[in-house]
mmCIF file of C-alpha atoms in Angstrom:
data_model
loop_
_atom_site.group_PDB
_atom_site.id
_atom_site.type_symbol
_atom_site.label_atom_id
_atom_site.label_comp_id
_atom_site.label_asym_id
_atom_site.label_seq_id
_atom_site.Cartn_x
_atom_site.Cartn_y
_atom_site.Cartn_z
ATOM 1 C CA UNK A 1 -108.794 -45.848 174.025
ATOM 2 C CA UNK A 2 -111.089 -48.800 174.900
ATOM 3 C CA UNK A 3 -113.986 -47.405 173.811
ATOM 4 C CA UNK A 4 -112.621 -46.940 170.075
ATOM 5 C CA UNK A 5 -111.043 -50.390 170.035
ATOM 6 C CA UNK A 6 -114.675 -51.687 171.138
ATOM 7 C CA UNK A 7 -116.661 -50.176 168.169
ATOM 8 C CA UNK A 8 -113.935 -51.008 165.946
ATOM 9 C CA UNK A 9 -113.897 -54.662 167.151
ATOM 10 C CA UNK A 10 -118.142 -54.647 166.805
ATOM 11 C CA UNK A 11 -117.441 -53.237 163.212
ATOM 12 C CA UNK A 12 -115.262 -56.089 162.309
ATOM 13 C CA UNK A 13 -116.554 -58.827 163.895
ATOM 14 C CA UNK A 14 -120.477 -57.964 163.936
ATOM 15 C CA UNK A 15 -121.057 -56.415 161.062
ATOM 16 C CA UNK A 16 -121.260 -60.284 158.948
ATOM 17 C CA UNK A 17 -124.636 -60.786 161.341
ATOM 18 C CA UNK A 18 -126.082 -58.447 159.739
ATOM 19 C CA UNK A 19 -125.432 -58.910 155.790
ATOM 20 C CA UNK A 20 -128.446 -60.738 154.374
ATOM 21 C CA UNK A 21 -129.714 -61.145 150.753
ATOM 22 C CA UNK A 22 -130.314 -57.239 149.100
ATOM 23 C CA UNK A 23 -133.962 -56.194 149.116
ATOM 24 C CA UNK A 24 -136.310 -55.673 146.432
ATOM 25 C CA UNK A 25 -136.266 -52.249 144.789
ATOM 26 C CA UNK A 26 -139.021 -50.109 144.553
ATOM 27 C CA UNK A 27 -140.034 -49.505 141.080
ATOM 28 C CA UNK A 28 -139.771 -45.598 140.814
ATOM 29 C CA UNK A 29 -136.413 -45.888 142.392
ATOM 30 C CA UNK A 30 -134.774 -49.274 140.126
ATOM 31 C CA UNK A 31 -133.019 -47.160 137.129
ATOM 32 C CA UNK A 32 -133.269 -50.629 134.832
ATOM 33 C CA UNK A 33 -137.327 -49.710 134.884
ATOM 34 C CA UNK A 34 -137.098 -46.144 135.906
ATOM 35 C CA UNK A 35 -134.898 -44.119 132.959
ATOM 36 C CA UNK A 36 -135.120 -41.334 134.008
ATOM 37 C CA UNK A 37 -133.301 -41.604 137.132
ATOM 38 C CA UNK A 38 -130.429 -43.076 135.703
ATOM 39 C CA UNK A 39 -127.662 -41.273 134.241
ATOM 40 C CA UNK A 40 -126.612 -43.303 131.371
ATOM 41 C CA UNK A 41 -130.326 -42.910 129.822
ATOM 42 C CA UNK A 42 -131.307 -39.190 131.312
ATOM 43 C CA UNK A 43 -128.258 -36.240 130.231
ATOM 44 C CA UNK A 44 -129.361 -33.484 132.699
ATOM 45 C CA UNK A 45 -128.134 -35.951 135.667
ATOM 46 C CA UNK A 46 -125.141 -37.707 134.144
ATOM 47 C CA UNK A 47 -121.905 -35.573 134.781
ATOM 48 C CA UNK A 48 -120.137 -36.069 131.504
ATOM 49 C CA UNK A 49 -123.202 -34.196 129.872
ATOM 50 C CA UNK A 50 -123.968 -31.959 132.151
ATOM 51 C CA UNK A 51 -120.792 -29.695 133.459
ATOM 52 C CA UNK A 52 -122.935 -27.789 136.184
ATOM 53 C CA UNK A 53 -122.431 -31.217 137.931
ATOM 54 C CA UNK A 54 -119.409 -32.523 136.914
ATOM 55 C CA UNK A 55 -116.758 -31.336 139.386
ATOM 56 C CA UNK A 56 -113.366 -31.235 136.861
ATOM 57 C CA UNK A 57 -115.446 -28.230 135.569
ATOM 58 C CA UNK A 58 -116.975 -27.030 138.648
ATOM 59 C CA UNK A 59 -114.410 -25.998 140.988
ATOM 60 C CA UNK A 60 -117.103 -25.253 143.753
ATOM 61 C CA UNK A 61 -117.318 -28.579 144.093
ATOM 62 C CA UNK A 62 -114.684 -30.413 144.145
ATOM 63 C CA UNK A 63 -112.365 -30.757 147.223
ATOM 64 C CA UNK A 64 -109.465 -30.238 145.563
ATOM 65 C CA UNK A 65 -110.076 -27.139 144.000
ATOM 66 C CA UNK A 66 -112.159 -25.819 146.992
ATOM 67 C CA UNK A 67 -110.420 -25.470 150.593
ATOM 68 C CA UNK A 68 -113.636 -25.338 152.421
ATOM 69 C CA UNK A 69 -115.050 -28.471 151.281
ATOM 70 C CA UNK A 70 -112.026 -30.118 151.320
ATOM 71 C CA UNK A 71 -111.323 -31.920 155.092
ATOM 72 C CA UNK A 72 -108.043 -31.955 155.103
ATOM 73 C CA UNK A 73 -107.895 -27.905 155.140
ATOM 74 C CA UNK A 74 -111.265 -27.500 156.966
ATOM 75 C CA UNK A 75 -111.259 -29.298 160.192
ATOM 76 C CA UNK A 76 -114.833 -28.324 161.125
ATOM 77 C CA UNK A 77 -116.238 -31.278 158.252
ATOM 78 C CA UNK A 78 -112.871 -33.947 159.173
ATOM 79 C CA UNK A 79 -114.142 -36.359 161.395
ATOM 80 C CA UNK A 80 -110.960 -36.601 163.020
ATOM 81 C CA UNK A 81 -111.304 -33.951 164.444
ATOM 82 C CA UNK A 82 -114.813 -33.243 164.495
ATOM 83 C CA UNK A 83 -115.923 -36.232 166.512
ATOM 84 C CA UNK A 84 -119.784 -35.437 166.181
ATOM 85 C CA UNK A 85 -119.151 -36.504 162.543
ATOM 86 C CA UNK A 86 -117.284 -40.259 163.149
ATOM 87 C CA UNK A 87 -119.663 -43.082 164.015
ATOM 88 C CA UNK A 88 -116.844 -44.057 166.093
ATOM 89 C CA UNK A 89 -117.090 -41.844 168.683
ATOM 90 C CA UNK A 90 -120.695 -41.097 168.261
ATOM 91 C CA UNK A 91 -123.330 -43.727 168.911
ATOM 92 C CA UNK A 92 -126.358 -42.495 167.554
ATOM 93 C CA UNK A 93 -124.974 -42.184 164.567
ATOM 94 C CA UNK A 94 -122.947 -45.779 164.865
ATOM 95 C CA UNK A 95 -125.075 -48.874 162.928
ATOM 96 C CA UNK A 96 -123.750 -51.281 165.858
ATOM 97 C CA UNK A 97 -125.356 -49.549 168.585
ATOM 98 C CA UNK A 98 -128.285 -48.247 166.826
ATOM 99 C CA UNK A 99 -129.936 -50.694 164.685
ATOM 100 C CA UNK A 100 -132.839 -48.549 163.516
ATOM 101 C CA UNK A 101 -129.772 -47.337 160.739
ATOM 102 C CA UNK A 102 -129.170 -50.647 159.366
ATOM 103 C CA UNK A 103 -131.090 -51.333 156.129
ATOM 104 C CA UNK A 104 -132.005 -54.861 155.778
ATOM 105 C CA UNK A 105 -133.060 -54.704 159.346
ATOM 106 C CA UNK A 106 -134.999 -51.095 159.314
ATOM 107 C CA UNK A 107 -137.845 -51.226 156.776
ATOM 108 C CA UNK A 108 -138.502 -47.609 157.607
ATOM 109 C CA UNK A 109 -135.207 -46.551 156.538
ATOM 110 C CA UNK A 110 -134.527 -43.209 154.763
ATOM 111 C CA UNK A 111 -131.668 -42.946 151.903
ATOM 112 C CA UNK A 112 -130.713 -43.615 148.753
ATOM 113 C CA UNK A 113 -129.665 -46.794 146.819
ATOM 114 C CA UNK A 114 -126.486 -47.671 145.318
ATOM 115 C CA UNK A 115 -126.236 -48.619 141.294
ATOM 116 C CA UNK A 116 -122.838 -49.062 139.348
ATOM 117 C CA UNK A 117 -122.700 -47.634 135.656
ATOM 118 C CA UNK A 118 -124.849 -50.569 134.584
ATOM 119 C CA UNK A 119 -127.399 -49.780 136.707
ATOM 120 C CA UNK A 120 -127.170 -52.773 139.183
ATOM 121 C CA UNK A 121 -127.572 -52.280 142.786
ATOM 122 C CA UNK A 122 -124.309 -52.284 144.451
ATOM 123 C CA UNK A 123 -125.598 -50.804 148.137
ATOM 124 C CA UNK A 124 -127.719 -48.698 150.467
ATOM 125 C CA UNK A 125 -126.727 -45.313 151.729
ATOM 126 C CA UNK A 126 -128.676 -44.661 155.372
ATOM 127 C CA UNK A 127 -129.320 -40.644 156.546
ATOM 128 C CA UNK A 128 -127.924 -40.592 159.814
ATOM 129 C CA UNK A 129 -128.211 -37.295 160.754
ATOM 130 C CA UNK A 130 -128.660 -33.985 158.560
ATOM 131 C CA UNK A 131 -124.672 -34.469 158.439
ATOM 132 C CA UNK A 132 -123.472 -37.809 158.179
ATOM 133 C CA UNK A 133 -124.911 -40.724 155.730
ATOM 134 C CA UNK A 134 -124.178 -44.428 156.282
ATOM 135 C CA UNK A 135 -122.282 -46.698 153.453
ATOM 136 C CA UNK A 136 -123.909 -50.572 153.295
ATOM 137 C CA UNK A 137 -123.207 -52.611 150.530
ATOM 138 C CA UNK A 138 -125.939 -54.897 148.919
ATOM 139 C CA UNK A 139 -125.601 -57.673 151.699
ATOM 140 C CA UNK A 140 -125.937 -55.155 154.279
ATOM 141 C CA UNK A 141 -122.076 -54.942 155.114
ATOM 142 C CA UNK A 142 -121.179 -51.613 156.890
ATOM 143 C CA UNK A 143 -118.400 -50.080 153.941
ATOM 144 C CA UNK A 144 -117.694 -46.526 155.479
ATOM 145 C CA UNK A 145 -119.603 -43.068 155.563
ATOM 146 C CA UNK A 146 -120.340 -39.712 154.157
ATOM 147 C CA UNK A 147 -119.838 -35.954 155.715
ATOM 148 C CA UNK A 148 -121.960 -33.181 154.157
ATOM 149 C CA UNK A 149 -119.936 -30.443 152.783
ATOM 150 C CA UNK A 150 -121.476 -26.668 152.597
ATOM 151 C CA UNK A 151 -121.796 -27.359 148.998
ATOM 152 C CA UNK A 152 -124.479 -30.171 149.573
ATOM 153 C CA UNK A 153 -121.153 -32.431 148.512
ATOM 154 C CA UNK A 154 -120.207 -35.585 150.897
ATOM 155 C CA UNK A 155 -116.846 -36.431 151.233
ATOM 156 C CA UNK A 156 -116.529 -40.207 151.561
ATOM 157 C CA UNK A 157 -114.537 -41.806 154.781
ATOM 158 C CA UNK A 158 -113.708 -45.312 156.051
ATOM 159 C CA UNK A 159 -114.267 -46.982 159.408
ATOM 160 C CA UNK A 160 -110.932 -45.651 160.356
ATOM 161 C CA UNK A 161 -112.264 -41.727 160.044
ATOM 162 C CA UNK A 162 -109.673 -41.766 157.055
ATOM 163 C CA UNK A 163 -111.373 -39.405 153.815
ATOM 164 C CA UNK A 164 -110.401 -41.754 150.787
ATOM 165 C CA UNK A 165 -110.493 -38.437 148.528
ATOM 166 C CA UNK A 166 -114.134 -40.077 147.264
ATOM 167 C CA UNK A 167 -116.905 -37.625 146.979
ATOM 168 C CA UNK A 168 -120.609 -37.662 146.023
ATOM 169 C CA UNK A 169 -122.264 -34.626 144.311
ATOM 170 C CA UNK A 170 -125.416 -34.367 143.286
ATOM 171 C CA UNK A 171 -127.030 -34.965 140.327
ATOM 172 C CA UNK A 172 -129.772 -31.703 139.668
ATOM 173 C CA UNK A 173 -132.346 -33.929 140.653
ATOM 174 C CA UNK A 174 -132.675 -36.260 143.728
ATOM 175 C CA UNK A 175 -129.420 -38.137 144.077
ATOM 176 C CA UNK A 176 -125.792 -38.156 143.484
ATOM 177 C CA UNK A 177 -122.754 -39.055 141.202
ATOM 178 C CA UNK A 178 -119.931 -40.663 142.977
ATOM 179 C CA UNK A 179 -116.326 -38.954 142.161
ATOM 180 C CA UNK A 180 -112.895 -40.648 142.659
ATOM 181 C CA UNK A 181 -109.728 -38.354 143.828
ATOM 182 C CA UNK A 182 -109.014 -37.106 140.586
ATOM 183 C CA UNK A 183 -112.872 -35.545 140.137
ATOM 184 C CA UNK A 184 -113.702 -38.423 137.805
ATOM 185 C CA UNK A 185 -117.058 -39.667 137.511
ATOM 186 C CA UNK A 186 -116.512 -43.514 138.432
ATOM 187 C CA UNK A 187 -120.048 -44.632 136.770
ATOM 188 C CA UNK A 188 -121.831 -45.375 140.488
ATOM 189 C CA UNK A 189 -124.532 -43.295 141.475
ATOM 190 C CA UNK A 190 -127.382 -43.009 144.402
ATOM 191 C CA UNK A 191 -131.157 -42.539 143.516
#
């Protein structure tokens, strides 16, 4: 019980160290100079386009449609239950115990970025393992996390382990449209 209560305290209460002023975008990955990697200009990656992508026409991926991607039926992806999969319980995969995974204070990190429908960076997602990817906002501010589905889907959780019914698919080409509960594309995306 301590041990939860610590990393939950060092969440709150460390996390505002780290948030700093957002980093410069590389060129080939900044969707205002780059159109082709953003979804408003480029139709094979934007979901209401393209319905191989677009999960309210897919069932296969989206988690309400599909038990096995769906954590609250398959306990094996639910980081409540699978603690492997909650930076929580697991330190190497925990930004306040292993640095190396924060973004503005890693210049080797691996990920994506975070743009809203205007194309405006809004954060940083951080590969933590081959399963889990870290959620930072644009100051650096640790949001929540991603679980990889069998589908190459992430279900989105919050520091609590809680799934807030958010879920990233990808795009057919290297990153992903974010989904809210009801399989709607919400305009954000990762490149």
């Amino acid at each position: 019980m301590i041990k939860p209560l610590l990393v939950l305290a060092l969440s709150v209460f460390g996390i505002n160290s780290f948030a700093q002023e957002p980093m410069e975008l590389p060129k080939q990955r900044d969707p205002q100079v780059n159109k082709t990697i953003s979804p408003v200009d480029n139709p094979r990656i934007n979901p209401e386009k393209n319905f191989r992508i677009n999960p309210k026409h897919n069932w296969n991926i989206n988690p309400a449609m599909n038990e096995g991607i769906n954590p609250d039926k398959n306990k094996l992806i639910n980081p409540k239950f699978n603690k492997d999969f909650s930076p929580l319980h697991n330190q190497s995969i925990n930004p306040m115990y292993s640095f190396s995974l924060h973004p503005l204070t890693n210049q080797n990190w691996k990920g994506y970025y975070m743009f809203d429908k205007e194309n405006k960076l809004t954060g940083y997602l951080v590969i933590a393992n081959q399963f889990v990817v870290l959620d930072f906002d644009d100051k650096g501010i640790w949001k929540g996390y991603l679980v990889k589905t069998t589908t190459n889907t992430y279900n989105y959780f919050n520091l609590q382990d809680e799934w807030t019914r958010t879920f990233f698919c990808e795009d057919s080409m290297v990153g992903f449209n974010i989904f809210n509960a009801a399989g709607e594309w919400t305009g954000a995306f990762a490149k």
